[in-house]
Amino acid sequence: MSAVSGSDFPREGIPEIVFAGRSNVGKSSLINRLAGNEKLARISSTPGKTQSINFYRINRSFMFVDLPGYGYAKAPKEEIRQWRQLVDRYFEERPAVVLALQLVDARMPPTRLDLQLSGWIERLEIPRMIVATKSDKLSGNQKAIQMRLISGSLSGQPVTMSSAKTGAGCREIWERVLKAAAAGQPRMRDE
Ligand code: GTP
Ligand code: MG
């Protein structure tokens, strides 16, 4: 299901694994790859297409949550404001988030907005995994260099290289997701 405002958020109370990152980084593609279903989340070559928060129930036991991307240069101010409000509300209110997958592009250093999101997730004390996407576009040597660079700018957090194209990194991501979902009794609202 799809939410454009906080009142649309589902109330199922099962663990949520949230995919966050800038527009076009590959959130929807990775969700599809992990789920083994190319038609689940919509992919588009036009950045900024996913404007709503999309919830995908996986095996009735947890949700993948596809956040709208940020940092889309051409977005009008009003759209950026709405984005902030929606994502803010999601992070502040969702009691069931057990893991945040923070996606960054493997080919470049994290952007200012990536660093902001990182600080945000840290302050909320949500467990997270840094995933560097589109690793199929890098050579082995470049991967090693980029991993160090990205990790260095994100306070030394481990970085997992992934590719929705080749499936690289998906096993590690699944392991982490399943562990988080199994351990994660969602925090209760108003607790
Ligand atoms: P928004 O919904 O706009 O926030 O974007 P998104 O983060 O969901 O990105 P999306 O999955 O739509 O992918 C954006 C573009 O990158 C598409 O053209 C994808 O085909 C491409 N892409 C995504 N993942 C990979 C990958 O692992 N490798 C390569 N080569 N291309 C990828
Ligand atoms: Mg998307």
Short mmCIF file of C-alpha atoms and ligand atoms in Angstrom, two decimals, residues 28 42 50 66, ligand 2:
data_model
loop_
_atom_site.label_atom_id
_atom_site.label_comp_id
_atom_site.label_asym_id
_atom_site.label_seq_id
_atom_site.Cartn_x
_atom_site.Cartn_y
_atom_site.Cartn_z
CA SER A 28 13.00 0.42 -5.54
CA ARG A 42 8.04 0.92 -9.51
CA THR A 50 8.36 7.84 -5.95
CA ASP A 66 10.25 2.35 0.20
MG MG B 2 11.83 4.44 -6.06
#
